[in-house]
PDB file of C-alpha atoms in Angstrom:
ATOM      1  CA  MET Q  22       0.000   0.000   0.000  1.00  0.00           C
ATOM      2  CA  GLN Q  23       1.352   3.401  -0.931  1.00  0.00           C
ATOM      3  CA  ILE Q  24       1.037   6.410   1.382  1.00  0.00           C
ATOM      4  CA  PRO Q  25      -0.881   9.162  -0.441  1.00  0.00           C
ATOM      5  CA  TYR Q  26       0.076  12.844  -0.647  1.00  0.00           C
ATOM      6  CA  THR Q  27       3.803  12.450   0.021  1.00  0.00           C
ATOM      7  CA  ILE Q  28       4.485  14.366  -3.192  1.00  0.00           C
ATOM      8  CA  GLU Q  29       1.269  15.868  -4.528  1.00  0.00           C
ATOM      9  CA  GLU Q  30      -0.931  18.173  -2.468  1.00  0.00           C
ATOM     10  CA  ARG Q  31      -4.111  16.900  -0.899  1.00  0.00           C
ATOM     11  CA  PRO Q  32      -6.993  18.649  -2.719  1.00  0.00           C
ATOM     12  CA  ASP Q  33      -8.958  19.698   0.370  1.00  0.00           C
ATOM     13  CA  THR Q  34      -6.055  21.052   2.481  1.00  0.00           C
ATOM     14  CA  GLY Q  35      -3.779  22.117  -0.367  1.00  0.00           C
ATOM     15  CA  LEU Q  36      -0.863  20.613   1.568  1.00  0.00           C
ATOM     16  CA  TYR Q  37       1.317  17.536   1.175  1.00  0.00           C
ATOM     17  CA  ASN Q  38       1.917  15.393   4.272  1.00  0.00           C
ATOM     18  CA  ALA Q  39       5.273  16.859   5.305  1.00  0.00           C
ATOM     19  CA  LYS Q  40       4.012  20.440   5.044  1.00  0.00           C
ATOM     20  CA  LEU Q  41       0.971  19.654   7.189  1.00  0.00           C
ATOM     21  CA  GLY Q  42       3.290  17.968   9.689  1.00  0.00           C
ATOM     22  CA  ILE Q  43       5.747  20.861   9.890  1.00  0.00           C
ATOM     23  CA  TRP Q  44       2.960  23.422  10.382  1.00  0.00           C
ATOM     24  CA  LEU Q  45       1.490  21.368  13.229  1.00  0.00           C
ATOM     25  CA  PHE Q  46       4.980  21.152  14.747  1.00  0.00           C
ATOM     26  CA  LEU Q  47       5.531  24.901  14.321  1.00  0.00           C
ATOM     27  CA  ALA Q  48       2.173  25.565  16.002  1.00  0.00           C
ATOM     28  CA  SER Q  49       3.434  23.638  19.049  1.00  0.00           C
ATOM     29  CA  GLU Q  50       6.675  25.622  18.892  1.00  0.00           C
ATOM     30  CA  VAL Q  51       4.742  28.906  18.924  1.00  0.00           C
ATOM     31  CA  MET Q  52       3.111  27.727  22.159  1.00  0.00           C
ATOM     32  CA  LEU Q  53       6.475  26.740  23.661  1.00  0.00           C
ATOM     33  CA  PHE Q  54       8.259  29.990  22.883  1.00  0.00           C
ATOM     34  CA  GLY Q  55       5.071  31.968  23.536  1.00  0.00           C
ATOM     35  CA  ALA Q  56       4.892  30.554  27.059  1.00  0.00           C
ATOM     36  CA  LEU Q  57       8.537  31.448  27.723  1.00  0.00           C
ATOM     37  CA  PHE Q  58       8.128  34.959  26.309  1.00  0.00           C
ATOM     38  CA  SER Q  59       5.011  35.437  28.461  1.00  0.00           C
ATOM     39  CA  SER Q  60       6.917  34.252  31.542  1.00  0.00           C
ATOM     40  CA  TYR Q  61       9.626  36.800  30.816  1.00  0.00           C
ATOM     41  CA  VAL Q  62       7.093  39.626  30.413  1.00  0.00           C
ATOM     42  CA  LEU Q  63       5.311  38.651  33.647  1.00  0.00           C
ATOM     43  CA  LEU Q  64       8.579  38.398  35.590  1.00  0.00           C
ATOM     44  CA  ARG Q  65       9.808  41.702  34.259  1.00  0.00           C
ATOM     45  CA  THR Q  66       6.609  43.649  34.838  1.00  0.00           C
ATOM     46  CA  GLY Q  67       5.838  41.966  38.180  1.00  0.00           C
ATOM     47  CA  ASP Q  68       9.240  42.345  39.839  1.00  0.00           C
ATOM     48  CA  PRO Q  69      10.633  45.915  40.024  1.00  0.00           C
ATOM     49  CA  GLY Q  70      14.114  44.552  40.817  1.00  0.00           C
ATOM     50  CA  PHE Q  71      14.160  42.022  37.976  1.00  0.00           C
ATOM     51  CA  MET Q  72      16.546  44.017  35.801  1.00  0.00           C
ATOM     52  CA  THR Q  73      18.438  45.867  38.523  1.00  0.00           C
ATOM     53  CA  MET Q  74      22.043  44.873  39.174  1.00  0.00           C
ATOM     54  CA  SER Q  75      23.583  45.574  42.562  1.00  0.00           C
ATOM     55  CA  HIS Q  76      26.419  48.099  42.768  1.00  0.00           C
ATOM     56  CA  ASP Q  77      28.881  45.424  43.942  1.00  0.00           C
ATOM     57  CA  VAL Q  78      28.227  43.197  40.930  1.00  0.00           C
ATOM     58  CA  ALA Q  79      28.473  46.159  38.543  1.00  0.00           C
ATOM     59  CA  GLU Q  80      31.801  47.113  40.093  1.00  0.00           C
ATOM     60  CA  ALA Q  81      33.097  43.539  39.841  1.00  0.00           C
ATOM     61  CA  LEU Q  82      32.169  43.524  36.141  1.00  0.00           C
ATOM     62  CA  HIS Q  83      33.894  46.903  35.633  1.00  0.00           C
ATOM     63  CA  LEU Q  84      30.709  48.547  34.337  1.00  0.00           C
ATOM     64  CA  GLU Q  85      30.843  52.340  34.210  1.00  0.00           C
ATOM     65  CA  GLY Q  86      28.092  54.734  35.292  1.00  0.00           C
ATOM     66  CA  HIS Q  87      25.585  54.611  38.135  1.00  0.00           C
ATOM     67  CA  ALA Q  88      22.430  52.631  37.410  1.00  0.00           C
ATOM     68  CA  HIS Q  89      22.995  49.210  35.909  1.00  0.00           C
ATOM     69  CA  ARG Q  90      20.688  46.634  34.430  1.00  0.00           C
ATOM     70  CA  TRP Q  91      21.426  42.950  33.899  1.00  0.00           C
ATOM     71  CA  SER Q  92      20.967  43.402  30.152  1.00  0.00           C
ATOM     72  CA  ASP Q  93      24.095  45.642  30.221  1.00  0.00           C
ATOM     73  CA  VAL Q  94      26.231  42.483  30.428  1.00  0.00           C
ATOM     74  CA  LEU Q  95      24.931  41.289  27.030  1.00  0.00           C
ATOM     75  CA  SER Q  96      26.822  42.158  23.859  1.00  0.00           C
ATOM     76  CA  VAL Q  97      24.530  44.076  21.483  1.00  0.00           C
ATOM     77  CA  PRO Q  98      27.073  44.180  18.593  1.00  0.00           C
ATOM     78  CA  LEU Q  99      27.553  40.382  18.670  1.00  0.00           C
ATOM     79  CA  ALA Q 100      23.806  39.794  18.840  1.00  0.00           C
ATOM     80  CA  PHE Q 101      23.264  42.197  15.936  1.00  0.00           C
ATOM     81  CA  VAL Q 102      25.846  40.345  13.823  1.00  0.00           C
ATOM     82  CA  ASN Q 103      24.033  37.102  14.682  1.00  0.00           C
ATOM     83  CA  THR Q 104      20.764  38.711  13.556  1.00  0.00           C
ATOM     84  CA  LEU Q 105      22.363  39.613  10.218  1.00  0.00           C
ATOM     85  CA  VAL Q 106      23.714  36.058   9.867  1.00  0.00           C
ATOM     86  CA  LEU Q 107      20.267  34.531  10.431  1.00  0.00           C
ATOM     87  CA  ILE Q 108      18.496  36.947   8.074  1.00  0.00           C
ATOM     88  CA  PHE Q 109      21.072  36.098   5.386  1.00  0.00           C
ATOM     89  CA  SER Q 110      20.595  32.378   6.036  1.00  0.00           C
ATOM     90  CA  SER Q 111      16.854  32.772   5.375  1.00  0.00           C
ATOM     91  CA  VAL Q 112      17.709  34.283   2.016  1.00  0.00           C
ATOM     92  CA  THR Q 113      20.143  31.470   1.171  1.00  0.00           C
ATOM     93  CA  ILE Q 114      17.719  28.695   2.101  1.00  0.00           C
ATOM     94  CA  VAL Q 115      15.020  30.187  -0.143  1.00  0.00           C
ATOM     95  CA  MET Q 116      17.599  30.432  -2.925  1.00  0.00           C
ATOM     96  CA  SER Q 117      18.508  26.763  -2.454  1.00  0.00           C
ATOM     97  CA  TRP Q 118      14.827  25.769  -2.731  1.00  0.00           C
ATOM     98  CA  ALA Q 119      14.313  28.037  -5.772  1.00  0.00           C
ATOM     99  CA  SER Q 120      17.413  26.492  -7.402  1.00  0.00           C
ATOM    100  CA  LEU Q 121      15.871  23.043  -7.060  1.00  0.00           C
ATOM    101  CA  ARG Q 122      12.599  24.322  -8.545  1.00  0.00           C
ATOM    102  CA  LEU Q 123      14.696  25.512 -11.517  1.00  0.00           C
ATOM    103  CA  LYS Q 124      16.370  22.051 -11.597  1.00  0.00           C
ATOM    104  CA  ASP Q 125      19.822  23.459 -10.860  1.00  0.00           C
ATOM    105  CA  PHE Q 126      21.280  20.987  -8.353  1.00  0.00           C
ATOM    106  CA  GLY Q 127      24.735  22.629  -8.348  1.00  0.00           C
ATOM    107  CA  LYS Q 128      23.327  25.947  -7.176  1.00  0.00           C
ATOM    108  CA  PHE Q 129      21.216  24.148  -4.595  1.00  0.00           C
ATOM    109  CA  ARG Q 130      24.396  22.688  -3.085  1.00  0.00           C
ATOM    110  CA  LEU Q 131      26.016  26.125  -3.079  1.00  0.00           C
ATOM    111  CA  TRP Q 132      23.117  27.949  -1.392  1.00  0.00           C
ATOM    112  CA  MET Q 133      22.471  25.125   1.055  1.00  0.00           C
ATOM    113  CA  GLY Q 134      26.181  25.053   1.904  1.00  0.00           C
ATOM    114  CA  LEU Q 135      26.043  28.799   2.616  1.00  0.00           C
ATOM    115  CA  THR Q 136      23.028  28.242   4.874  1.00  0.00           C
ATOM    116  CA  ILE Q 137      24.972  25.609   6.813  1.00  0.00           C
ATOM    117  CA  LEU Q 138      27.927  28.000   7.146  1.00  0.00           C
ATOM    118  CA  CYS Q 139      25.573  30.696   8.463  1.00  0.00           C
ATOM    119  CA  ALA Q 140      24.179  28.273  11.048  1.00  0.00           C
ATOM    120  CA  LEU Q 141      27.715  27.342  12.106  1.00  0.00           C
ATOM    121  CA  GLY Q 142      28.642  31.038  12.247  1.00  0.00           C
ATOM    122  CA  PHE Q 143      25.627  31.758  14.447  1.00  0.00           C
ATOM    123  CA  MET Q 144      26.589  28.966  16.832  1.00  0.00           C
ATOM    124  CA  GLY Q 145      30.214  30.150  16.875  1.00  0.00           C
ATOM    125  CA  ILE Q 146      29.180  33.681  17.865  1.00  0.00           C
ATOM    126  CA  LYS Q 147      26.774  32.277  20.439  1.00  0.00           C
ATOM    127  CA  ALA Q 148      29.625  30.192  21.889  1.00  0.00           C
ATOM    128  CA  ILE Q 149      31.773  33.354  22.163  1.00  0.00           C
ATOM    129  CA  GLU Q 150      28.903  35.129  23.938  1.00  0.00           C
ATOM    130  CA  TYR Q 151      28.312  32.271  26.361  1.00  0.00           C
ATOM    131  CA  SER Q 152      32.009  31.784  27.142  1.00  0.00           C
ATOM    132  CA  SER Q 153      32.324  35.527  27.830  1.00  0.00           C
ATOM    133  CA  LYS Q 154      29.488  35.280  30.367  1.00  0.00           C
ATOM    134  CA  PHE Q 155      30.935  32.166  32.002  1.00  0.00           C
ATOM    135  CA  SER Q 156      34.399  33.732  32.239  1.00  0.00           C
ATOM    136  CA  HIS Q 157      32.806  36.548  34.278  1.00  0.00           C
ATOM    137  CA  HIS Q 158      31.028  33.949  36.466  1.00  0.00           C
ATOM    138  CA  LEU Q 159      27.638  34.896  35.027  1.00  0.00           C
ATOM    139  CA  TYR Q 160      25.457  31.786  35.062  1.00  0.00           C
ATOM    140  CA  PRO Q 161      21.701  31.131  34.862  1.00  0.00           C
ATOM    141  CA  GLU Q 162      21.528  31.031  38.660  1.00  0.00           C
ATOM    142  CA  THR Q 163      23.262  34.425  38.991  1.00  0.00           C
ATOM    143  CA  SER Q 164      20.028  36.373  38.465  1.00  0.00           C
ATOM    144  CA  ASN Q 165      16.471  35.834  37.240  1.00  0.00           C
ATOM    145  CA  PHE Q 166      17.198  37.852  34.104  1.00  0.00           C
ATOM    146  CA  LEU Q 167      20.207  35.680  33.239  1.00  0.00           C
ATOM    147  CA  GLY Q 168      18.093  32.592  33.964  1.00  0.00           C
ATOM    148  CA  VAL Q 169      15.558  33.745  31.375  1.00  0.00           C
ATOM    149  CA  TYR Q 170      18.333  34.796  28.981  1.00  0.00           C
ATOM    150  CA  PHE Q 171      20.085  31.415  29.079  1.00  0.00           C
ATOM    151  CA  THR Q 172      16.790  29.509  28.872  1.00  0.00           C
ATOM    152  CA  LEU Q 173      15.476  31.397  25.852  1.00  0.00           C
ATOM    153  CA  THR Q 174      18.732  31.691  23.924  1.00  0.00           C
ATOM    154  CA  GLY Q 175      19.767  28.139  24.888  1.00  0.00           C
ATOM    155  CA  LEU Q 176      16.477  26.699  23.660  1.00  0.00           C
ATOM    156  CA  HIS Q 177      16.812  28.731  20.489  1.00  0.00           C
ATOM    157  CA  ALA Q 178      20.390  27.473  20.016  1.00  0.00           C
ATOM    158  CA  LEU Q 179      19.132  23.884  20.394  1.00  0.00           C
ATOM    159  CA  HIS Q 180      16.671  24.584  17.569  1.00  0.00           C
ATOM    160  CA  VAL Q 181      19.510  25.942  15.430  1.00  0.00           C
ATOM    161  CA  ILE Q 182      21.552  22.769  16.114  1.00  0.00           C
ATOM    162  CA  GLY Q 183      18.534  20.618  15.173  1.00  0.00           C
ATOM    163  CA  GLY Q 184      18.083  22.575  11.955  1.00  0.00           C
ATOM    164  CA  LEU Q 185      21.799  22.363  11.250  1.00  0.00           C
ATOM    165  CA  ILE Q 186      21.698  18.547  11.427  1.00  0.00           C
ATOM    166  CA  VAL Q 187      18.779  18.388   8.971  1.00  0.00           C
ATOM    167  CA  LEU Q 188      20.388  20.951   6.637  1.00  0.00           C
ATOM    168  CA  ALA Q 189      23.648  18.971   6.637  1.00  0.00           C
ATOM    169  CA  TYR Q 190      21.747  15.759   5.903  1.00  0.00           C
ATOM    170  CA  LEU Q 191      19.906  17.331   2.949  1.00  0.00           C
ATOM    171  CA  TRP Q 192      23.156  18.823   1.647  1.00  0.00           C
ATOM    172  CA  GLY Q 193      25.008  15.503   1.982  1.00  0.00           C
ATOM    173  CA  PRO Q 194      23.578  11.969   2.060  1.00  0.00           C
ATOM    174  CA  GLY Q 195      19.933  13.045   1.834  1.00  0.00           C
ATOM    175  CA  SER Q 196      20.498  14.743  -1.513  1.00  0.00           C
ATOM    176  CA  LYS Q 197      20.613  11.324  -3.231  1.00  0.00           C
ATOM    177  CA  MET Q 198      16.828  11.546  -3.304  1.00  0.00           C
ATOM    178  CA  TRP Q 199      17.139  14.236  -6.002  1.00  0.00           C
ATOM    179  CA  LYS Q 200      17.909  11.440  -8.489  1.00  0.00           C
ATOM    180  CA  SER Q 201      15.207   8.989  -7.415  1.00  0.00           C
ATOM    181  CA  GLN Q 202      12.335  11.270  -6.307  1.00  0.00           C
ATOM    182  CA  PRO Q 203      13.126  14.887  -7.252  1.00  0.00           C
ATOM    183  CA  GLN Q 204       9.751  16.413  -6.320  1.00  0.00           C
ATOM    184  CA  ARG Q 205       9.781  14.762  -2.904  1.00  0.00           C
ATOM    185  CA  PHE Q 206      13.274  16.139  -2.329  1.00  0.00           C
ATOM    186  CA  VAL Q 207      12.102  19.651  -3.271  1.00  0.00           C
ATOM    187  CA  ASN Q 208       9.276  19.230  -0.748  1.00  0.00           C
ATOM    188  CA  ARG Q 209      11.764  18.212   1.949  1.00  0.00           C
ATOM    189  CA  VAL Q 210      13.859  21.303   1.308  1.00  0.00           C
ATOM    190  CA  GLU Q 211      10.735  23.484   1.452  1.00  0.00           C
ATOM    191  CA  THR Q 212       9.748  21.887   4.754  1.00  0.00           C
ATOM    192  CA  VAL Q 213      13.132  22.487   6.371  1.00  0.00           C
ATOM    193  CA  GLY Q 214      13.030  26.000   4.913  1.00  0.00           C
ATOM    194  CA  LEU Q 215       9.772  26.681   6.780  1.00  0.00           C
ATOM    195  CA  TYR Q 216      11.318  25.401  10.014  1.00  0.00           C
ATOM    196  CA  TRP Q 217      14.431  27.521   9.462  1.00  0.00           C
ATOM    197  CA  HIS Q 218      12.372  30.650   8.882  1.00  0.00           C
ATOM    198  CA  PHE Q 219      10.525  30.022  12.137  1.00  0.00           C
ATOM    199  CA  VAL Q 220      13.812  29.651  14.039  1.00  0.00           C
ATOM    200  CA  ASP Q 221      15.043  32.908  12.489  1.00  0.00           C
ATOM    201  CA  LEU Q 222      11.783  34.657  13.332  1.00  0.00           C
ATOM    202  CA  VAL Q 223      12.134  33.634  16.989  1.00  0.00           C
ATOM    203  CA  TRP Q 224      15.589  35.246  17.059  1.00  0.00           C
ATOM    204  CA  ILE Q 225      14.235  38.417  15.405  1.00  0.00           C
ATOM    205  CA  PHE Q 226      11.957  38.767  18.464  1.00  0.00           C
ATOM    206  CA  LEU Q 227      14.544  37.570  20.993  1.00  0.00           C
ATOM    207  CA  PHE Q 228      17.170  40.124  19.992  1.00  0.00           C
ATOM    208  CA  PRO Q 229      15.299  43.339  20.866  1.00  0.00           C
ATOM    209  CA  THR Q 230      13.403  41.765  23.757  1.00  0.00           C
ATOM    210  CA  LEU Q 231      16.460  40.528  25.663  1.00  0.00           C
ATOM    211  CA  TYR Q 232      19.305  42.744  24.453  1.00  0.00           C
ATOM    212  CA  LEU Q 233      17.710  46.148  23.966  1.00  0.00           C
ATOM    213  CA  LEU Q 234      14.550  46.684  26.009  1.00  0.00           C
TER     214      LEU Q 234
ATOM    215  CA  MET E   3       1.416  28.532   3.663  1.00  0.00           C
ATOM    216  CA  SER E   4       4.270  27.932   1.235  1.00  0.00           C
ATOM    217  CA  LEU E   5       7.933  28.783   1.799  1.00  0.00           C
ATOM    218  CA  LYS E   6       7.483  31.567  -0.744  1.00  0.00           C
ATOM    219  CA  ALA E   7       4.731  33.260   1.269  1.00  0.00           C
ATOM    220  CA  PHE E   8       6.492  32.645   4.601  1.00  0.00           C
ATOM    221  CA  HIS E   9       9.679  34.199   3.246  1.00  0.00           C
ATOM    222  CA  ILE E  10       7.837  37.350   2.159  1.00  0.00           C
ATOM    223  CA  LEU E  11       6.175  37.513   5.586  1.00  0.00           C
ATOM    224  CA  PHE E  12       9.570  37.018   7.237  1.00  0.00           C
ATOM    225  CA  VAL E  13      11.100  39.876   5.241  1.00  0.00           C
ATOM    226  CA  ALA E  14       8.138  42.121   6.151  1.00  0.00           C
ATOM    227  CA  VAL E  15       8.522  41.325   9.874  1.00  0.00           C
ATOM    228  CA  CYS E  16      12.278  41.974   9.625  1.00  0.00           C
ATOM    229  CA  VAL E  17      11.637  45.384   8.037  1.00  0.00           C
ATOM    230  CA  VAL E  18       9.226  46.331  10.834  1.00  0.00           C
ATOM    231  CA  MET E  19      11.710  45.159  13.491  1.00  0.00           C
ATOM    232  CA  CYS E  20      14.553  47.055  11.791  1.00  0.00           C
ATOM    233  CA  LEU E  21      12.522  50.262  11.869  1.00  0.00           C
ATOM    234  CA  ALA E  22      11.539  49.678  15.507  1.00  0.00           C
ATOM    235  CA  VAL E  23      15.124  48.944  16.607  1.00  0.00           C
ATOM    236  CA  GLY E  24      16.300  51.921  14.537  1.00  0.00           C
ATOM    237  CA  ALA E  25      13.829  54.159  16.342  1.00  0.00           C
ATOM    238  CA  TRP E  26      14.951  52.738  19.704  1.00  0.00           C
ATOM    239  CA  GLY E  27      18.608  53.402  18.843  1.00  0.00           C
ATOM    240  CA  THR E  28      17.841  56.969  17.777  1.00  0.00           C
ATOM    241  CA  ARG E  29      15.981  57.585  21.032  1.00  0.00           C
ATOM    242  CA  GLU E  30      18.891  56.114  23.025  1.00  0.00           C
ATOM    243  CA  TYR E  31      21.305  58.457  21.270  1.00  0.00           C
ATOM    244  CA  LEU E  32      19.123  61.538  21.751  1.00  0.00           C
ATOM    245  CA  ALA E  33      18.314  60.745  25.383  1.00  0.00           C
ATOM    246  CA  ALA E  34      21.683  59.515  26.656  1.00  0.00           C
ATOM    247  CA  SER E  35      24.173  60.254  23.836  1.00  0.00           C
ATOM    248  CA  ASN E  36      24.614  56.496  23.495  1.00  0.00           C
ATOM    249  CA  VAL E  37      26.937  56.042  20.487  1.00  0.00           C
ATOM    250  CA  THR E  38      26.193  52.307  20.295  1.00  0.00           C
ATOM    251  CA  GLY E  39      22.520  53.235  19.970  1.00  0.00           C
ATOM    252  CA  LEU E  40      23.287  55.587  17.088  1.00  0.00           C
ATOM    253  CA  GLY E  41      25.388  52.949  15.312  1.00  0.00           C
ATOM    254  CA  LEU E  42      22.658  50.377  15.771  1.00  0.00           C
ATOM    255  CA  ALA E  43      20.033  52.835  14.490  1.00  0.00           C
ATOM    256  CA  VAL E  44      22.013  53.614  11.333  1.00  0.00           C
ATOM    257  CA  ALA E  45      22.714  49.904  10.714  1.00  0.00           C
ATOM    258  CA  CYS E  46      19.050  48.995  11.230  1.00  0.00           C
ATOM    259  CA  PHE E  47      17.732  51.747   8.946  1.00  0.00           C
ATOM    260  CA  VAL E  48      20.181  50.703   6.213  1.00  0.00           C
ATOM    261  CA  LEU E  49      19.277  47.029   6.705  1.00  0.00           C
ATOM    262  CA  GLY E  50      15.564  47.861   6.650  1.00  0.00           C
ATOM    263  CA  ALA E  51      15.917  49.822   3.406  1.00  0.00           C
ATOM    264  CA  GLY E  52      17.938  46.971   1.880  1.00  0.00           C
ATOM    265  CA  LEU E  53      15.319  44.440   2.935  1.00  0.00           C
ATOM    266  CA  ILE E  54      12.511  46.509   1.374  1.00  0.00           C
ATOM    267  CA  VAL E  55      14.363  46.533  -1.974  1.00  0.00           C
ATOM    268  CA  TYR E  56      15.179  42.823  -1.617  1.00  0.00           C
ATOM    269  CA  GLY E  57      11.564  42.032  -0.665  1.00  0.00           C
ATOM    270  CA  PHE E  58      10.149  43.546  -3.853  1.00  0.00           C
ATOM    271  CA  LYS E  59      12.796  41.873  -6.025  1.00  0.00           C
ATOM    272  CA  VAL E  60      12.395  38.433  -4.470  1.00  0.00           C
ATOM    273  CA  TYR E  61       8.585  38.722  -4.629  1.00  0.00           C
ATOM    274  CA  LYS E  62       8.810  39.183  -8.403  1.00  0.00           C
ATOM    275  CA  LYS E  63      11.381  36.385  -8.789  1.00  0.00           C
ATOM    276  CA  LEU E  64       9.406  33.910  -6.719  1.00  0.00           C
ATOM    277  CA  ALA E  65       6.172  34.809  -8.525  1.00  0.00           C
ATOM    278  CA  GLU E  66       7.889  33.752 -11.770  1.00  0.00           C
ATOM    279  CA  LEU E  67       8.552  30.318 -10.240  1.00  0.00           C
ATOM    280  CA  GLY E  68       4.818  29.734  -9.974  1.00  0.00           C
TER     281      GLY E  68
END
């Protein structure tokens, strides 16, 4: 027995199986990140001292000025570069999918390879950020703000790692499907592209929420 | 929703966020002479403008794909 709608779209939903599956998964992800964002907003609005750093800690971290907030320990330039990297990776993944639609497998490999490099670059910058915090003895248990910061960015980084594994598979061994079932392979790339856009979108909201406000 | 449509939506959200962060950076500079804020504002406005141009171009290109 053959499973229907693995390649062609189901007439009533207009979706093939994988696309329906990824949208259901993304809906659950919206709830997961939504709950964490809501927790952050409630903590921040409910606790007047949530963002306030004590004078002793500020002095130990060599922060200048008088009033200090926990978000002052985060690196805005690094986070902005990471934002640029993720926006660019969204462009490259769409280009890789469009290349397959135009039956240009060579360009697909190029664009997908660039997407993988962007994901690795993002993780590299994140590792620099994390190691900088740890070297200053700033851990999730140091303050509630840092607890939220490490939870949200850590969970996001896990999603990037998950995406990176799938991207690498489609770039490498998984790309053999292009010869046997080309349309199904295009669908797979579109599906991972939707996931990747969601992960990027989460970061687009995380950056101003944690680093700037 | 297809990847095509989601990408256009993504670009639109990015443009809005760029403008918002740009406005925040400008305010930071005007209120506290924060040079990082000014740099971020300039970078975000440039990025936002670039994304608007890119958005229109990619919309046309992707429409040709069908």
